[in-house]
Short mmCIF file of C-alpha atoms and ligand atoms in Angstrom, two decimals:
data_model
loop_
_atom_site.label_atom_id
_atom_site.label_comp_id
_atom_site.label_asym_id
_atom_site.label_seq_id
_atom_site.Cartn_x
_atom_site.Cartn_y
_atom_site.Cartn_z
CA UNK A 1 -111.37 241.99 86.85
CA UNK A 2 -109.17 239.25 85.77
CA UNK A 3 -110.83 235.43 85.16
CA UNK A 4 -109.75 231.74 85.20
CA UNK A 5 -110.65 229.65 82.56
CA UNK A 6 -112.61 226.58 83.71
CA UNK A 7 -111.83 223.10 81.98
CA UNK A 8 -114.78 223.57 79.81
CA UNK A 9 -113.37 226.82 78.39
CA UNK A 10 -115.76 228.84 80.69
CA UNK A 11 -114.20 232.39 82.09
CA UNK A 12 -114.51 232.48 86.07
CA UNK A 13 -113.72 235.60 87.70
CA UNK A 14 -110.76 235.30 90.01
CA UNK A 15 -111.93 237.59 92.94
CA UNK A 16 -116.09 237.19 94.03
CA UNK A 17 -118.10 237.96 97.13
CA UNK A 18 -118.83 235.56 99.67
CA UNK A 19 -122.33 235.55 101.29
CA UNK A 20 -122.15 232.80 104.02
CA UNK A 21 -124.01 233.95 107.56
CA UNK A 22 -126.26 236.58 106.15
CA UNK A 23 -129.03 235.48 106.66
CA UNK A 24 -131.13 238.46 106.47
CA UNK A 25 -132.72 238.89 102.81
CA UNK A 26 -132.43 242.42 102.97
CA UNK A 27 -129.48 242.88 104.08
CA UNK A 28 -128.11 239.93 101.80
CA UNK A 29 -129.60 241.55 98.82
CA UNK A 30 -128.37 245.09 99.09
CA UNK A 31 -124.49 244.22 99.89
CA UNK A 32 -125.13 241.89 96.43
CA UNK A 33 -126.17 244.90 94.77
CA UNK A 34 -123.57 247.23 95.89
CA UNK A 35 -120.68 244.07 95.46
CA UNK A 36 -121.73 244.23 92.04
CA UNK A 37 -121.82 248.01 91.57
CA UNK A 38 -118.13 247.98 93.21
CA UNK A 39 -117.52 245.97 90.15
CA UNK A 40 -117.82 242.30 91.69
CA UNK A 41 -118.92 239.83 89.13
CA UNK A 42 -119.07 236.05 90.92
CA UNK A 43 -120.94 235.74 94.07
CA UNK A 44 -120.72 232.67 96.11
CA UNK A 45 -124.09 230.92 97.91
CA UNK A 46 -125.15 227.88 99.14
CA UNK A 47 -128.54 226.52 99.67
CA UNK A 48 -127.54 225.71 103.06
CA UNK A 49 -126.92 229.88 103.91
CA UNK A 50 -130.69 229.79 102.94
CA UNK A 51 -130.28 233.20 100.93
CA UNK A 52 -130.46 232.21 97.21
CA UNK A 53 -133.66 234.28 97.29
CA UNK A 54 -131.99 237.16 98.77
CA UNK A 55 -129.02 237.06 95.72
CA UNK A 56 -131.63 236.98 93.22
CA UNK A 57 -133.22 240.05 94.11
CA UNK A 58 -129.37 241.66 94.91
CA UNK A 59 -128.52 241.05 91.03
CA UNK A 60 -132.07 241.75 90.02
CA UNK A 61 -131.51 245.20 90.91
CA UNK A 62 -128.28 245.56 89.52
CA UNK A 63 -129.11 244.25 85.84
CA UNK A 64 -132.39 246.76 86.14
CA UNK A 65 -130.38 249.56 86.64
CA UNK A 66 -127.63 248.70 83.54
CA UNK A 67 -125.05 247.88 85.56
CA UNK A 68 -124.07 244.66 84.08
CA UNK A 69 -126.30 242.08 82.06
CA UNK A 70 -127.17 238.23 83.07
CA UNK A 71 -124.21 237.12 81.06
CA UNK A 72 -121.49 239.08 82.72
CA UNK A 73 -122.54 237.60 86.14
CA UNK A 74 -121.03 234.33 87.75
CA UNK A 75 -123.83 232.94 90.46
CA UNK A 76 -122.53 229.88 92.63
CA UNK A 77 -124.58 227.75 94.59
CA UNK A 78 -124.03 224.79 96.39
CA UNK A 79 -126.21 221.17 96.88
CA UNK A 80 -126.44 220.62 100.59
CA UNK A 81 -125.65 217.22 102.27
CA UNK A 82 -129.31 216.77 102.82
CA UNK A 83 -129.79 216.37 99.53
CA UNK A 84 -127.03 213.96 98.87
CA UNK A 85 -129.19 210.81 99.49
CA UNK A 86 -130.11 209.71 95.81
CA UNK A 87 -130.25 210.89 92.34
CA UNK A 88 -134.22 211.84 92.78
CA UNK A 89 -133.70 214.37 95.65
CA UNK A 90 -130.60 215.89 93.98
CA UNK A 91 -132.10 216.63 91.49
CA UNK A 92 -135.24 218.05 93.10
CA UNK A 93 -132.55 220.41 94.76
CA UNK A 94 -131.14 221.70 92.00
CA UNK A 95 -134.28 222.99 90.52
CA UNK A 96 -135.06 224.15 94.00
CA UNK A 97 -131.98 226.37 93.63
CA UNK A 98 -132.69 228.09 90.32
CA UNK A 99 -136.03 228.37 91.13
CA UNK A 100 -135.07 230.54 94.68
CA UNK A 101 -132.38 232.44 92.75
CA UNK A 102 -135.06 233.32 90.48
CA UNK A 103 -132.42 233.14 87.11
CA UNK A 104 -132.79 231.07 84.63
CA UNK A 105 -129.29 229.06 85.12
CA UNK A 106 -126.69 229.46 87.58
CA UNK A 107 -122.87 229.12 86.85
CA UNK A 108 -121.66 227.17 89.06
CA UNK A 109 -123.00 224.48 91.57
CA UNK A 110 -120.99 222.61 93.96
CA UNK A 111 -121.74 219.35 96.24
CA UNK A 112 -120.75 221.43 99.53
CA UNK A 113 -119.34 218.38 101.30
CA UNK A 114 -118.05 214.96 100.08
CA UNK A 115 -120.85 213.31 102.50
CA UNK A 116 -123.91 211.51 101.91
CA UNK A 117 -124.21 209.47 98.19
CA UNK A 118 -122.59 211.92 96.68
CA UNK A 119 -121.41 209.94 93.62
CA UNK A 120 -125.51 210.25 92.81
CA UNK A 121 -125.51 213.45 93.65
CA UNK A 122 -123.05 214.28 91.05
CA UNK A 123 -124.86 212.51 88.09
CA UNK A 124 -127.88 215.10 88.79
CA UNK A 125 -125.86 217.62 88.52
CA UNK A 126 -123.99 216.26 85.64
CA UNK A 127 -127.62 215.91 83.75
CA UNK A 128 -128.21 219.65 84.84
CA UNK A 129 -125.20 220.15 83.82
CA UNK A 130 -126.02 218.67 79.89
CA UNK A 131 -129.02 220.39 80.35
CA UNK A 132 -127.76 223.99 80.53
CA UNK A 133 -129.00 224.43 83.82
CA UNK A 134 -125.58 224.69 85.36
CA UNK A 135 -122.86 226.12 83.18
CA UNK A 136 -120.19 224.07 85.25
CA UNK A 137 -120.53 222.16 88.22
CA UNK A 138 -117.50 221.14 91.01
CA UNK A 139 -117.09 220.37 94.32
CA UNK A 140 -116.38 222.20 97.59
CA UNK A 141 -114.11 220.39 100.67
CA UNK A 142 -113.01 217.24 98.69
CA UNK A 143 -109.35 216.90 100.29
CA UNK A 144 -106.51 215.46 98.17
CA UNK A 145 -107.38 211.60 98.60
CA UNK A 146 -111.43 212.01 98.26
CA UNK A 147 -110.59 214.38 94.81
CA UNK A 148 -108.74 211.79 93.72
CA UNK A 149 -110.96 209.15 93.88
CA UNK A 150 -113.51 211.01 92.49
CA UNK A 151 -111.52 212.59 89.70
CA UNK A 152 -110.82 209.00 88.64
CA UNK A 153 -114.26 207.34 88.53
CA UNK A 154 -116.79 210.40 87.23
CA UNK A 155 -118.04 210.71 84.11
CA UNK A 156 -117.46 214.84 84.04
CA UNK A 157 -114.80 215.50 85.89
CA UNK A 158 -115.42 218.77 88.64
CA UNK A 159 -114.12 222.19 87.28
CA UNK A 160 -113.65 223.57 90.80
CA UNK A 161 -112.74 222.81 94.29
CA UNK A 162 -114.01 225.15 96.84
CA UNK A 163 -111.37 224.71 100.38
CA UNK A 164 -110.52 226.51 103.01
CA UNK A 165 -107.13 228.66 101.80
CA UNK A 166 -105.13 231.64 103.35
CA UNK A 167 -102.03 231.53 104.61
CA UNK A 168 -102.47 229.77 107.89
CA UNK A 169 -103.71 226.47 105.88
CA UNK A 170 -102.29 226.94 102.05
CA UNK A 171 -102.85 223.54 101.35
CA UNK A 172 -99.52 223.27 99.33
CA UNK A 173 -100.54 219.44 98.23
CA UNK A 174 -104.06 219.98 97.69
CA UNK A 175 -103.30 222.64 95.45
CA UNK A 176 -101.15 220.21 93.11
CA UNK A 177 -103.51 217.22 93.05
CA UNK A 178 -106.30 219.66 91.59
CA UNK A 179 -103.78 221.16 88.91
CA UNK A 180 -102.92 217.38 88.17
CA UNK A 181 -107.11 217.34 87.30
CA UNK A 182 -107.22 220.34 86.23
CA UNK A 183 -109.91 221.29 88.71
CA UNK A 184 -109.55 225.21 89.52
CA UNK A 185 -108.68 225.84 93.46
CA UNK A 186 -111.03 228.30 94.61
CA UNK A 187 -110.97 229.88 98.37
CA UNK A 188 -112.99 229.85 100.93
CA UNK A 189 -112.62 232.15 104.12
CA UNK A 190 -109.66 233.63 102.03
CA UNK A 191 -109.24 236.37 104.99
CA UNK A 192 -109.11 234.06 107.74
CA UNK A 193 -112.74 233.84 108.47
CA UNK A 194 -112.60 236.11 111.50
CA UNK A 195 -110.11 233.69 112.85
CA UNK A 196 -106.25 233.40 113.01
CA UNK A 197 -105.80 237.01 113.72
CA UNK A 198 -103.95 238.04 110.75
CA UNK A 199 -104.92 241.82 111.23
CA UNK A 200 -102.57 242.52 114.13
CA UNK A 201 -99.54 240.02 112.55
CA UNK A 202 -96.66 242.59 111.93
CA UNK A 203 -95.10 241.11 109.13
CA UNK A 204 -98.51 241.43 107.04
CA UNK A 205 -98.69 244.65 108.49
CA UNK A 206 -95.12 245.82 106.69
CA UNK A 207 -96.09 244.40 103.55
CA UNK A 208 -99.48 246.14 103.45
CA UNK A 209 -98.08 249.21 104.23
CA UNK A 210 -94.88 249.07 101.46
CA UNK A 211 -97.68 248.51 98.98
CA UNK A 212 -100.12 251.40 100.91
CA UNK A 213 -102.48 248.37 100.66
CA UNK A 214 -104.69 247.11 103.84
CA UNK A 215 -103.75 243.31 105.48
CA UNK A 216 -106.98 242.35 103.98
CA UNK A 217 -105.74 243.18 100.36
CA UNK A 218 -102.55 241.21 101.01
CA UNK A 219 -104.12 238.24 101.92
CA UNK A 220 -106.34 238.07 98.98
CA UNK A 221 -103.32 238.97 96.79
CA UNK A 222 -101.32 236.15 98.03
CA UNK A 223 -103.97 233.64 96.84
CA UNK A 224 -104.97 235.06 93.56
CA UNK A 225 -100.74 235.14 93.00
CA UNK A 226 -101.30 231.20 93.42
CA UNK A 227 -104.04 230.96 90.62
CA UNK A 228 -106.56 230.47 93.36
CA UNK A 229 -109.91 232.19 93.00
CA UNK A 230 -110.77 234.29 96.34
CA UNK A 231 -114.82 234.89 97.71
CA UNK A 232 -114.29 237.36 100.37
CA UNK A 233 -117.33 237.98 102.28
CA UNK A 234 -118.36 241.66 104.82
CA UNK A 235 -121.39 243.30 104.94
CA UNK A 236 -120.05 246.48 105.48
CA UNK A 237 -119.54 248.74 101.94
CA UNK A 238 -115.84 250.29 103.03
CA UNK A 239 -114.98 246.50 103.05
CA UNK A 240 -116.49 245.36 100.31
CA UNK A 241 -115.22 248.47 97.53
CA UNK A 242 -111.36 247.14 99.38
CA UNK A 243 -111.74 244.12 99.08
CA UNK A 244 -111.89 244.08 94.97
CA UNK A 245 -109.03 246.87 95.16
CA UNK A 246 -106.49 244.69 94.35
CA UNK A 247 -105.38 244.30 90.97
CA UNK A 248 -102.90 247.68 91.26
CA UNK A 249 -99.95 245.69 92.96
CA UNK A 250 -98.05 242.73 92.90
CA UNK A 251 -96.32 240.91 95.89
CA UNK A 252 -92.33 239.45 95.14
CA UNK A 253 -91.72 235.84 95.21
CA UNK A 254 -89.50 236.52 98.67
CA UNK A 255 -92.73 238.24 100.01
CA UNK A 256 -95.10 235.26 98.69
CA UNK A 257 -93.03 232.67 100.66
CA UNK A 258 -93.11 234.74 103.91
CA UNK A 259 -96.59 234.57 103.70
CA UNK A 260 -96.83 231.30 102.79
CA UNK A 261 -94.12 230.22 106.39
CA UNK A 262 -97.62 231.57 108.44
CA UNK A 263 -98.91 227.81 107.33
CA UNK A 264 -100.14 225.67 110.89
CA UNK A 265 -100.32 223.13 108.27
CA UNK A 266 -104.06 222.42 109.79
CA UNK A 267 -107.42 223.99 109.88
CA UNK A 268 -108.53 226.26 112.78
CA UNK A 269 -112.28 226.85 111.40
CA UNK A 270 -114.74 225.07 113.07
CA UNK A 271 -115.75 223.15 109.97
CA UNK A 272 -114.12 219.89 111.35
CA UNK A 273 -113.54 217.15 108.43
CA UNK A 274 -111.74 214.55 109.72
CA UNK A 275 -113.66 214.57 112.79
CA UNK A 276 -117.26 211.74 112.75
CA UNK A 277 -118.95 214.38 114.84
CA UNK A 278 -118.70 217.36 112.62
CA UNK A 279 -120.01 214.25 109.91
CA UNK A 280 -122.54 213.20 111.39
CA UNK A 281 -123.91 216.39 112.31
CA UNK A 282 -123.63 217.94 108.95
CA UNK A 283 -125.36 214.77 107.94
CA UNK A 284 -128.37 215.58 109.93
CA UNK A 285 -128.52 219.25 109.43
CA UNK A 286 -131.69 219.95 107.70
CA UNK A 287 -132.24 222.98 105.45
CA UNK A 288 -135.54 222.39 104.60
CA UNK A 289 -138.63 219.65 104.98
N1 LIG B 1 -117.67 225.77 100.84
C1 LIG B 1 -117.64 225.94 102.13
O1 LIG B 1 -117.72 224.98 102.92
C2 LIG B 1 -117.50 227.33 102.68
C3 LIG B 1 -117.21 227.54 104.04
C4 LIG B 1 -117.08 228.86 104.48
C5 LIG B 1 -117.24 229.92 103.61
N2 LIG B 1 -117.54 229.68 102.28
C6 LIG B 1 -117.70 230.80 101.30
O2 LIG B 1 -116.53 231.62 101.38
C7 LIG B 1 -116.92 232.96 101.67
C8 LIG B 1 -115.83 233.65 102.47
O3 LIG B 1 -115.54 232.95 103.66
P1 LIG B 1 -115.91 233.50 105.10
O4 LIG B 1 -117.07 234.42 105.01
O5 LIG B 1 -116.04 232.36 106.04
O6 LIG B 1 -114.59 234.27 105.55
P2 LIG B 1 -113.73 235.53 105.03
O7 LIG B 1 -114.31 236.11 103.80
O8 LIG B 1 -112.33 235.09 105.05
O9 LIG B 1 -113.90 236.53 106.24
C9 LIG B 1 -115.09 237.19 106.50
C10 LIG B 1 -114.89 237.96 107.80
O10 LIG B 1 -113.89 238.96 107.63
C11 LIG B 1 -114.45 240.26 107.84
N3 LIG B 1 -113.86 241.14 106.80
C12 LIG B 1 -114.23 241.24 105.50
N4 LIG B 1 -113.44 242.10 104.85
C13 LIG B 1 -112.56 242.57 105.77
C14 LIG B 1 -111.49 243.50 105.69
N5 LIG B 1 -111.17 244.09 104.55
N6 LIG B 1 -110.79 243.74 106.82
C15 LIG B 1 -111.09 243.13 107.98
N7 LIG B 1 -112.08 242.23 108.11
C16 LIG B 1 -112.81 241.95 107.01
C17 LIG B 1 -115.94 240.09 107.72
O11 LIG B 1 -116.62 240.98 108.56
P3 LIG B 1 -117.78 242.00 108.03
O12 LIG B 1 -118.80 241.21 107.23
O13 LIG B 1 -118.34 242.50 109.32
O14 LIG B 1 -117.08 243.05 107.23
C18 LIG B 1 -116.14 238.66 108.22
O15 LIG B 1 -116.17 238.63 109.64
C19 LIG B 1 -118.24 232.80 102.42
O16 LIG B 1 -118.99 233.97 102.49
C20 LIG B 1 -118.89 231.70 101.60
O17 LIG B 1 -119.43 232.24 100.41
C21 LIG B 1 -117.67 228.41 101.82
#
């Protein structure tokens, strides 16, 4: 596995697993535990996917059986908008978080959106932070102009940005505003997110096959040759041992920049930021009582 190292000197590995929509626990837990016995070491929640229970037991039963220990593990979780009213509830949230996740600390914790009072939100987790609770805290969907307004007014500047980034959105200036704060870029939906179609586009096809790698490889390739840290997600165990299979091959800067021409220069997921509705109704979405 090869790491990142965070603005607070912390080691992040570059390639993780992704569990958004799996919602079962069981089935949450057990591709955890096999992620991690394929060698994965960073797994990416949220409390909104409402499995933080289910990762907990995943790497659970991969420390009991030796596999790796506490400390080699990188657990992300994320505050949800809900959440994101005042200090007080943030707070409450976090704890809520470790306690589901059953460890003692996590690694990472993000404010999923840049929505609600999330300046408030930040100082809990900046306490946490102090407290050892959180060994490094960031921020997930903060475009260029919102980053930069926050870089320049917190007290602890975020280590990490969590965006949308593959090649049919590579967020060229986003990218340089977080190396200019020396927040780490780290990507979500890195194959697409079941959109875009890049399993049938012929050009990734040629690549994959000069390198006898799969499309999916190449595309998570392509962002960890930009520094940026990659969180595929399947639930399926063929996918999961490829997806971490890709550390054996390196793309050339002519291939990099045909990859990077795919760019629509705009996001196709349905996660809608510039749009009030897609606000307002992430504002209201309630996770919990
Ligand atoms: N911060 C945020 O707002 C935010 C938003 C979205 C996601 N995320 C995080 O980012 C992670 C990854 O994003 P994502 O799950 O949306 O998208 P993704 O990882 O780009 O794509 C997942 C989809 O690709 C399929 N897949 C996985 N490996 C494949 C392979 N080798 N070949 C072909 N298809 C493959 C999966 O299906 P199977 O499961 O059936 O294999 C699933 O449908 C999430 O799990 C979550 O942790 C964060």
């Amino acid at each position: 596995m090869n790491y990142v190292t965070l603005s607070n000197e912390l080691k992040m590995p570059i390639l993780g697993f992704g569990v958004f929509r799996v919602p079962d626990k069981k089935e949450c837990a057990e591709s955890v535990y096999q992620a991690i016995k394929a060698g994965y070491r960073l797994i990416d929640t949220a409390a909104s996917y409402t499995n933080e229970d289910a990762v907990g037991d995943g790497v659970r039963k991969a420390i009991n059986e030796g596999i790796c220990s506490r400390e080699d593990l990188f657990i992300t979780s994320k505050l949800w908008v809900q959440d994101m009213q005042n200090y007080e509830m943030a707070k409450k949230a976090i704890d809520a978080s470790i306690e589901k996740s059953g460890l003692e600390y996590l690694d990472l914790y993000l404010l999923h959106q840049a929505m609600g009072d999330y300046f408030s939100a930040w100082r809990a987790m900046e306490d946490a932070y102090q407290d050892g609770k959180l060994r490094a805290i960031g921020v997930s969907n903060f475009y260029p102009n919102i980053l930069t307004n926050f870089c320049e007014t917190v007290k602890i500047k975020p280590m990490v940005n969590q965006v949308e980034l593959h090649p049919y959105f590579t967020q060229q200036q986003a990218l340089e505003t977080m190396k200019e704060y020396n927040v780490i870029p780290e990507a979500w939906a890195p194959l697409g997110g079941g959109r875009y179609n890049p399993f049938e586009d012929e050009m990734l096809i040629a690549i994959a096959n000069k390198y006898q790698k799969t499309v999916g490889q190449v595309l998570l390739r392509w962002n960890i040759q930009r520094g940026v840290v990659v969180i595929p997600k399947s639930t399926h165990l063929e996918r999961i041992i490829e997806n971490i299979d890709v550390f054996d091959f390196e793309l050339n800067d002519s291939e990099m920049n045909q990859i990077s021409s795919l760019d629509q220069g705009y996001s196709g997921s349905r996660a809608k930021h510039f749009e009030p509705d897609f606000v307002r109704m992430c504002l209201s979405k309630k996770i919990h009582d």
